[in-house]
Coordinates of C-alpha atoms and ligand atoms in Angstrom, one line a residue:
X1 CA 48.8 78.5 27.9
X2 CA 48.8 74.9 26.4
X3 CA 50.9 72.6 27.8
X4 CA 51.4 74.2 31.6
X5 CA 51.2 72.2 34.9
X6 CA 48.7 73.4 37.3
X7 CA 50.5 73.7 40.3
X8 CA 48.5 75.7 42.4
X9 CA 45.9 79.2 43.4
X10 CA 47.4 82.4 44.5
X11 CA 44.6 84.6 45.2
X12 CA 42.0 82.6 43.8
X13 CA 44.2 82.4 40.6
X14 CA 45.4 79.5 39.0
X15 CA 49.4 79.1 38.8
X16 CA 50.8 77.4 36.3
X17 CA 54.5 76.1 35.1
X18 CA 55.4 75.8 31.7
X19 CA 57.5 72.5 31.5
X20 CA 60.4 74.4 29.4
X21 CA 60.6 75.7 33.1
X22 CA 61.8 72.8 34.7
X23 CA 64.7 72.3 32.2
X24 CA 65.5 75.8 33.3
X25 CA 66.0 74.4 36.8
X26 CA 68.1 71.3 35.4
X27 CA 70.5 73.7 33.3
X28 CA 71.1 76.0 36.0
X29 CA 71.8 72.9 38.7
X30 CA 74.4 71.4 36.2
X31 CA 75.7 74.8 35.1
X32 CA 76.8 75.6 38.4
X33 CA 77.8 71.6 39.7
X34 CA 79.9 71.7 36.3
X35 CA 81.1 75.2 36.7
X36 CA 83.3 73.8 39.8
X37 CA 80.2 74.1 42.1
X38 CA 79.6 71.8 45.6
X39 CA 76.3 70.1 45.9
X40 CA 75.8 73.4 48.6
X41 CA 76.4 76.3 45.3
X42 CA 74.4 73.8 43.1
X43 CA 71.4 74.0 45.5
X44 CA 71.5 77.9 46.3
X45 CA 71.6 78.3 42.6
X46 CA 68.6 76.3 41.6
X47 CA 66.8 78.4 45.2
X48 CA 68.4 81.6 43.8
X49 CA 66.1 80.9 40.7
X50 CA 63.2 79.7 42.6
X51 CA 63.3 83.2 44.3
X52 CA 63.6 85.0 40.8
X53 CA 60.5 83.0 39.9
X54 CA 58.9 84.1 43.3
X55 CA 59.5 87.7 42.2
X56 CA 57.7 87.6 38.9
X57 CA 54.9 85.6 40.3
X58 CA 54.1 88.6 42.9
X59 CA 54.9 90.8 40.0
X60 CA 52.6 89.1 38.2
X61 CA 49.8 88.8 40.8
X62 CA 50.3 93.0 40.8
X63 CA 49.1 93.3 37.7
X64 CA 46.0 90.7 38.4
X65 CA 45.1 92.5 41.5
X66 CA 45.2 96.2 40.1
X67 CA 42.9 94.5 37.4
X68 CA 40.8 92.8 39.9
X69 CA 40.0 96.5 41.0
X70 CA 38.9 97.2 38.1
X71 CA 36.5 94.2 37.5
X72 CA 38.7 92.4 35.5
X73 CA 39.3 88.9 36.1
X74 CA 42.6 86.9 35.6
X75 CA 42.7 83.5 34.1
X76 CA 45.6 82.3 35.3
X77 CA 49.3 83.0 35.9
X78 CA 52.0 81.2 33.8
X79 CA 55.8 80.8 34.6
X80 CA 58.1 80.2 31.6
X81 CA 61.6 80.1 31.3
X82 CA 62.2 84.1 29.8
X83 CA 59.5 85.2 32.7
X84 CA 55.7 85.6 33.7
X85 CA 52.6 85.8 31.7
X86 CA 49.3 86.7 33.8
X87 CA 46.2 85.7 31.3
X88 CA 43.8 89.0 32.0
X89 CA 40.2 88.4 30.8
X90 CA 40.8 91.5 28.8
X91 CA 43.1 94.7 28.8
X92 CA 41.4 98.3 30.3
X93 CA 40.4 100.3 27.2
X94 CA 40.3 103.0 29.9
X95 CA 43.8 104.5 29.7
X96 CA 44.1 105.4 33.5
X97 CA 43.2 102.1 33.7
X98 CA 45.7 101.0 32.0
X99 CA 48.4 102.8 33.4
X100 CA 47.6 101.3 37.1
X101 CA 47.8 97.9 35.9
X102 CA 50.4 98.1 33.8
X103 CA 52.3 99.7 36.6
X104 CA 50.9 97.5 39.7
X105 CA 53.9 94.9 38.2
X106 CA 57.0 96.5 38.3
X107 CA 55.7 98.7 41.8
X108 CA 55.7 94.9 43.4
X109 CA 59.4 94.6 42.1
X110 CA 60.0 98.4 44.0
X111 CA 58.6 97.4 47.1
X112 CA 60.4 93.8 47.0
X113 CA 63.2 95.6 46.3
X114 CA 63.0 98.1 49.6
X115 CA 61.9 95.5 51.5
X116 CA 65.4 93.4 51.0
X117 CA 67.3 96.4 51.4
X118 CA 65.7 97.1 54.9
X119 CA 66.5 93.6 55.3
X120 CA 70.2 94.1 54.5
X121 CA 70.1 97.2 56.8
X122 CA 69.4 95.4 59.6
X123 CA 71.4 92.6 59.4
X124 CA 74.4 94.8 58.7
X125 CA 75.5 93.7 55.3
X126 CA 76.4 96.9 54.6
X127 CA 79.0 97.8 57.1
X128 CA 80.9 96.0 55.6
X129 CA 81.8 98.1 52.4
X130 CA 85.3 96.5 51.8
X131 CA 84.2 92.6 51.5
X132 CA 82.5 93.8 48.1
X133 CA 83.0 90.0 46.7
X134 CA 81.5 88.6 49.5
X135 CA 78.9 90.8 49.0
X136 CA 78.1 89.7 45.6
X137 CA 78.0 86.5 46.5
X138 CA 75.4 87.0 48.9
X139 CA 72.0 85.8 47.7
X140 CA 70.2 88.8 49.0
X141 CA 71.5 91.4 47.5
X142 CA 71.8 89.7 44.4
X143 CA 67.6 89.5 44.8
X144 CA 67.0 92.5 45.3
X145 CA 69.4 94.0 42.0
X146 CA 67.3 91.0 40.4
X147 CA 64.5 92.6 41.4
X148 CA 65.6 96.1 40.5
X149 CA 66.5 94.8 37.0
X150 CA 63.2 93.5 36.4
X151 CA 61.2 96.8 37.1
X152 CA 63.9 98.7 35.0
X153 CA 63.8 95.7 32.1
X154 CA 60.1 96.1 32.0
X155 CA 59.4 99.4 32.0
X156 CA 61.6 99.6 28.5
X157 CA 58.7 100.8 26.1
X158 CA 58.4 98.4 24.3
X159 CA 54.6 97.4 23.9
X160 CA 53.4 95.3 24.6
X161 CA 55.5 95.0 27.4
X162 CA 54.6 97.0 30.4
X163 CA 56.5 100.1 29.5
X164 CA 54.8 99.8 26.3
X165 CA 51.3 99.6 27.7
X166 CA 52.3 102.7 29.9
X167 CA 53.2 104.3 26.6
X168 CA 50.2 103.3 24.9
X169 CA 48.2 104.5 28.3
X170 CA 50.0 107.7 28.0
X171 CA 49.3 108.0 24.3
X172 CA 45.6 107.2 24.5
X173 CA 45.3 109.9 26.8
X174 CA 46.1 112.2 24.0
X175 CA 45.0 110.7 20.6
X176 CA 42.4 108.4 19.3
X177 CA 42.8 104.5 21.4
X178 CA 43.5 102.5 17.9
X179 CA 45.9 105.3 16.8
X180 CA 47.5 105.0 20.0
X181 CA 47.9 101.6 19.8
X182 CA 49.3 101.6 16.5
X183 CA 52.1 103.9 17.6
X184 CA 53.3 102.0 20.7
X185 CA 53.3 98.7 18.5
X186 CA 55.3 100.4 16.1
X187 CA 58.2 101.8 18.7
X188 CA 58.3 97.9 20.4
X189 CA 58.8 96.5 16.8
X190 CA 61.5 99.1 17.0
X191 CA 62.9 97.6 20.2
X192 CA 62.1 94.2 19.1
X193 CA 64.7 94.7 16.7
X194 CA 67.6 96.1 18.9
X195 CA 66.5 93.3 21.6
X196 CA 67.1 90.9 19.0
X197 CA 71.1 92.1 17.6
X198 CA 71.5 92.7 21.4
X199 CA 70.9 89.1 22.3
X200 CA 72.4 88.1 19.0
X201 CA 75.9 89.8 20.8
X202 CA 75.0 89.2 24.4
X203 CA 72.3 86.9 25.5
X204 CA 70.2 84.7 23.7
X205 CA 67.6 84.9 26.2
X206 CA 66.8 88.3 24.7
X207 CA 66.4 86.7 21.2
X208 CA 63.3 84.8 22.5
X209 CA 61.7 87.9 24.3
X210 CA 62.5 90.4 21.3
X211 CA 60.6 87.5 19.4
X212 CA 57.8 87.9 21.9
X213 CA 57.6 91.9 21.8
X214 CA 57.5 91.5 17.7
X215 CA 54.6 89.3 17.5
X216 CA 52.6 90.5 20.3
X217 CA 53.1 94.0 19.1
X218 CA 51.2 93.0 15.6
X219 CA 48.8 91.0 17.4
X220 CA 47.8 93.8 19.5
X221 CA 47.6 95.9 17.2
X222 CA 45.8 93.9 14.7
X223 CA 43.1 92.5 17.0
X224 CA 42.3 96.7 18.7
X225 CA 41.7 97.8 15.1
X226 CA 39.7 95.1 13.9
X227 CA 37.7 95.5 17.4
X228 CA 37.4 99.3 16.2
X229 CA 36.1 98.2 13.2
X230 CA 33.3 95.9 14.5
X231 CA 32.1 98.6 16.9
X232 CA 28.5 99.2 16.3
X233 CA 28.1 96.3 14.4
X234 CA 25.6 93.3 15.7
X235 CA 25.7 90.0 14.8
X236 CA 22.1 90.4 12.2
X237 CA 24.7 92.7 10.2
X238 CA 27.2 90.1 9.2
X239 CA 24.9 87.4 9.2
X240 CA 24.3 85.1 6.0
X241 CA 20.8 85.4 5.6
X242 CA 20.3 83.1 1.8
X243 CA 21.8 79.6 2.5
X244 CA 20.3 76.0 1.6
X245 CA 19.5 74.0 4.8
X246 CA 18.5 70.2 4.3
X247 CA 15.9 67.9 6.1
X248 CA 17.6 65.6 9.1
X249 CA 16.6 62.1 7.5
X250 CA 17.6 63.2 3.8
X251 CA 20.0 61.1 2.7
X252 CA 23.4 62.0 2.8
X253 CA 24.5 61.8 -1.0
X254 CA 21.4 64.7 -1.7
X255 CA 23.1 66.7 0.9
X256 CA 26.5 66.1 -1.0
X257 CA 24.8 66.9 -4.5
X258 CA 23.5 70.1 -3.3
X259 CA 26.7 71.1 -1.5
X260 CA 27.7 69.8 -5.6
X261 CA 25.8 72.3 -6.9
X262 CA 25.7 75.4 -4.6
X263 CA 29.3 75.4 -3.7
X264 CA 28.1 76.1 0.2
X265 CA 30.1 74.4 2.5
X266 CA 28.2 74.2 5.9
X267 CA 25.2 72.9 5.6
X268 CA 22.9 72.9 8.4
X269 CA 20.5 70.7 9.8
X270 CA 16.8 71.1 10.5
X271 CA 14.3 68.7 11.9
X272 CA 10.5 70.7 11.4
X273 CA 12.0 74.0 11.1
X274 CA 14.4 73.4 14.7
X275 CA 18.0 73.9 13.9
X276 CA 20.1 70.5 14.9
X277 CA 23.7 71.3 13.8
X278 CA 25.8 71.6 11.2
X279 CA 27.8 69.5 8.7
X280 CA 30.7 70.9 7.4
X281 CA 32.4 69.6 3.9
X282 CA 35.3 67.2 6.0
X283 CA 32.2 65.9 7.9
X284 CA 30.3 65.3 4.9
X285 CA 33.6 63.5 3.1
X286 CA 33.4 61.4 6.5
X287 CA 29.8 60.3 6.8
X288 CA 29.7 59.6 3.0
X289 CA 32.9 57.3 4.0
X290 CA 31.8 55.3 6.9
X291 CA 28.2 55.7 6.6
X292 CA 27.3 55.4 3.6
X293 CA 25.5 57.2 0.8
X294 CA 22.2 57.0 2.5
X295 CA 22.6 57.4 6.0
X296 CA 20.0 60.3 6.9
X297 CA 21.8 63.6 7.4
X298 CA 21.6 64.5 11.1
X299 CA 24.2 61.2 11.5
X300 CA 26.8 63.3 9.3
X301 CA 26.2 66.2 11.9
X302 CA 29.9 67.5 12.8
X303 CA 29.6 70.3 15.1
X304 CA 26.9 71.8 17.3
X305 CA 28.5 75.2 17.8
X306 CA 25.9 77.2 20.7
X307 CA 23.6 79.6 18.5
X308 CA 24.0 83.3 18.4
X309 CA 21.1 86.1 18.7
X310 CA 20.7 88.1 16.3
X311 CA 21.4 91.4 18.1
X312 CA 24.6 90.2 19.9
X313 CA 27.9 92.8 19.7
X314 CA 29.8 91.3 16.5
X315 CA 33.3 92.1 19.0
X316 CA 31.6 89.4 21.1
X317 CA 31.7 86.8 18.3
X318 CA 35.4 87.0 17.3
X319 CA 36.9 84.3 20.3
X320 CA 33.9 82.1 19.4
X321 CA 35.5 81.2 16.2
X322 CA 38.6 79.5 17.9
X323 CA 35.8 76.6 18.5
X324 CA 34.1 76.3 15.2
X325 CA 34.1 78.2 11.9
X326 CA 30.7 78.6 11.4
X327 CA 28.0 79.7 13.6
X328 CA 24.7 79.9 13.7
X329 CA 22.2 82.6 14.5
X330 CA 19.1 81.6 15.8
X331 CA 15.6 83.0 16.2
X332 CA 14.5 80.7 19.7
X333 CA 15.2 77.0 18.1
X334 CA 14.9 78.5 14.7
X335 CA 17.6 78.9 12.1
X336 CA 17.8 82.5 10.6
X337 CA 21.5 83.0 9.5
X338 CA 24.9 81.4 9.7
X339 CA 28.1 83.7 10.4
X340 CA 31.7 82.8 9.6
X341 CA 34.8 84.8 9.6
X342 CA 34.4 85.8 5.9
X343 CA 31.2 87.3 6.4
X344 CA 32.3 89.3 9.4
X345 CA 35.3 90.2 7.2
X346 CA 33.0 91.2 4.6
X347 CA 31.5 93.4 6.5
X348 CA 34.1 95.0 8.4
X349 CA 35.8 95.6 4.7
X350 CA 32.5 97.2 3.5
X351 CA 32.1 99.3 6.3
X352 CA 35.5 100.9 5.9
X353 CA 34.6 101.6 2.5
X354 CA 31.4 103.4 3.3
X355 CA 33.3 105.5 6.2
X356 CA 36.1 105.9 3.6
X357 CA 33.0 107.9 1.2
X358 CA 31.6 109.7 4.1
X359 CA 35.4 110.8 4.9
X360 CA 35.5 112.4 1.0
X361 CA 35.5 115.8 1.1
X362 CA 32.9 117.6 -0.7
X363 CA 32.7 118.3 -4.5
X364 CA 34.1 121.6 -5.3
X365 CA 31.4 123.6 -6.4
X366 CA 31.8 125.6 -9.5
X367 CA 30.2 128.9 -10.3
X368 CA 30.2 128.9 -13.8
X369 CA 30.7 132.6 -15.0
X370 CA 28.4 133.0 -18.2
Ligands
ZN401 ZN1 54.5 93.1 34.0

């Protein structure tokens, strides 16, 4: 998550704090010192909260763990204001998988739960049934219903909250995994939308996480079917094989002409056949500006994105476009193809059209009577 303050490791994990947090902590303080609050209500509000947080860090940190089990790292742990996000390297495409870490979260909000309970047992809170007021007030057992809420609120299945996974888990189990998928994003857009009147009605915290379920739902969704798509493909498949390269001392108003006249917009850059980077058209616009039009081309060089081989799983190549648009394949030092997210497109699009074919059924067969 962008903007998030390190604050420290749990479990080797980074934890983070989204600064939208901290204005939680403020609103709460002067909510309850304005409410008619002491500086004493003030502060067990703002620790009450601090606990909350607690909760869905360890909550949090069951769903890394479980993972961990599974070979699955965590990136890190985030804390914002509508609750936790733990960052998992990737999601188990194994359903029972799956269902163990969706459920390691809300099990650590059962056993948090039980364990302030016990708590309360022992130090008699409940013998006293008729001081129910008091009770309420009491800053345990309004943890542990916290705490209670939590597991209940997130095993609502709506995907891709952890009810939803559990759904999709369940699901999987039964019918194809992007089928599956496709389903439990559906049924959390459906909940998305009664989250959303709900908080319009009720609590406007609700707005923001029905906003959440919506998007991540499509997202999801999206990004297992397009990973469907690319399986079996390698990176030689999508790979643009005919492009123009140009010389690293060339000029730099030839490399504009033939960008001109090809209409290719990354050119790449060769010094005796080894592949020194690429210039894309804003780089080109740039060099032409403060360089001048015959600097040699390797000075207009924009990116150096790492090169790919040939045989690499295209599913590997998708998160590489968040750094550069265009990549190149390489042969050791040598330049034998440039991939970008059109051509993967491309590919994926052609490939569904060629299952589509083999999908036809066959041609009736006629038997002409003569
Ligand atoms: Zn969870």
């Amino acid at each position: 998550m962008e903007w998030s303050w390190n604050v420290g490791k749990i479990a080797g994990i980074d934890l983070k704090i989204h600064p939208t947090f901290v204005f939680l902590l403020i609103w709460v303080g002067f909510y309850a010192l304005f409410s008619g609050g002491t500086i004493a209500t003030m502060s067990m509000e703002i620790l009450f909260i601090l606990a909350l947080f607690l909760s869905v860090v360890l909550h949090e940190l069951g769903h890394a763990l479980a993972a961990r089990g599974f070979g699955i790292k965590t990136q890190d742990i985030t804390l914002l204001p509508i609750g936790g996000v733990a960052r998992l390297e990737k999601m188990p495409e194994d359903p029972k998988e799956e269902l163990v870490v969706s459920l390691a979260g809300p099990s650590v909000n059962v056993v948090i739960a039980g364990l302030l309970f016990g708590v309360l047992l022992l130090m008699g809170t409940f013998a006293l049934p008729l001081e129910i007021s008091v009770l309420m007030d009491n800053f345990w057992v309004r943890l542990l219903s916290v705490n209670l809420s939590l597991m209940i609120f997130n095993l609502i299945p709506a995907f891709p909250m952890d009810g939803g996974r559990v759904l999709r888990a369940l699901l999987a189990l039964r019918v194809d995994y992007v089928k599956a998928t496709g389903i439990a994003a559906n049924i959390g857009k459906g909940f998305a939308v009664l989250m959303g009147l709900a908080g319009l009605v009720w609590n406007p915290w609700l707005i923001m996480i029905a906003f959440f379920v919506w998007s991540g739902a499509g997202a999801e969704a999206q990004t297992v079917a397009t990973k469907a798509d690319l399986k079996g493909l390698r990176v030689r498949d999508a790979m643009i094989s005919q492009f123009y390269q140009v010389e690293a001392n060339q000029p730099i108003d030839s490399v504009f002409q033939l960008a001109m006249e090809t209409g290719q917009h990354n050119i790449p850059v060769v010094s005796n056949g080894n592949y020194l980077g690429i210039i894309r058209r804003n780089d080109l616009m740039k060099a032409l500006e403060h360089l001048g039009n015959r600097a040699p081309a390797y000075a207009a060089i924009g990116i150096e994105p790492d090169g790919l081989d040939a045989d690499l799983d295209l599913v590997e190549v998708l998160p590489k476009f968040a750094t550069s648009r265009v990549l190149p394949v390489l042969e050791g030092r040598q330049l034998i193809g440039l991939v970008t997210p059109e051509s993967v497109q491309q590919r994926m699009w052609l490939k569904r059209k060629l299952k589509a074919v083999d999908q036809k059924p066959p041609e009736e067969e006629i038997d002409p009577i003569v």
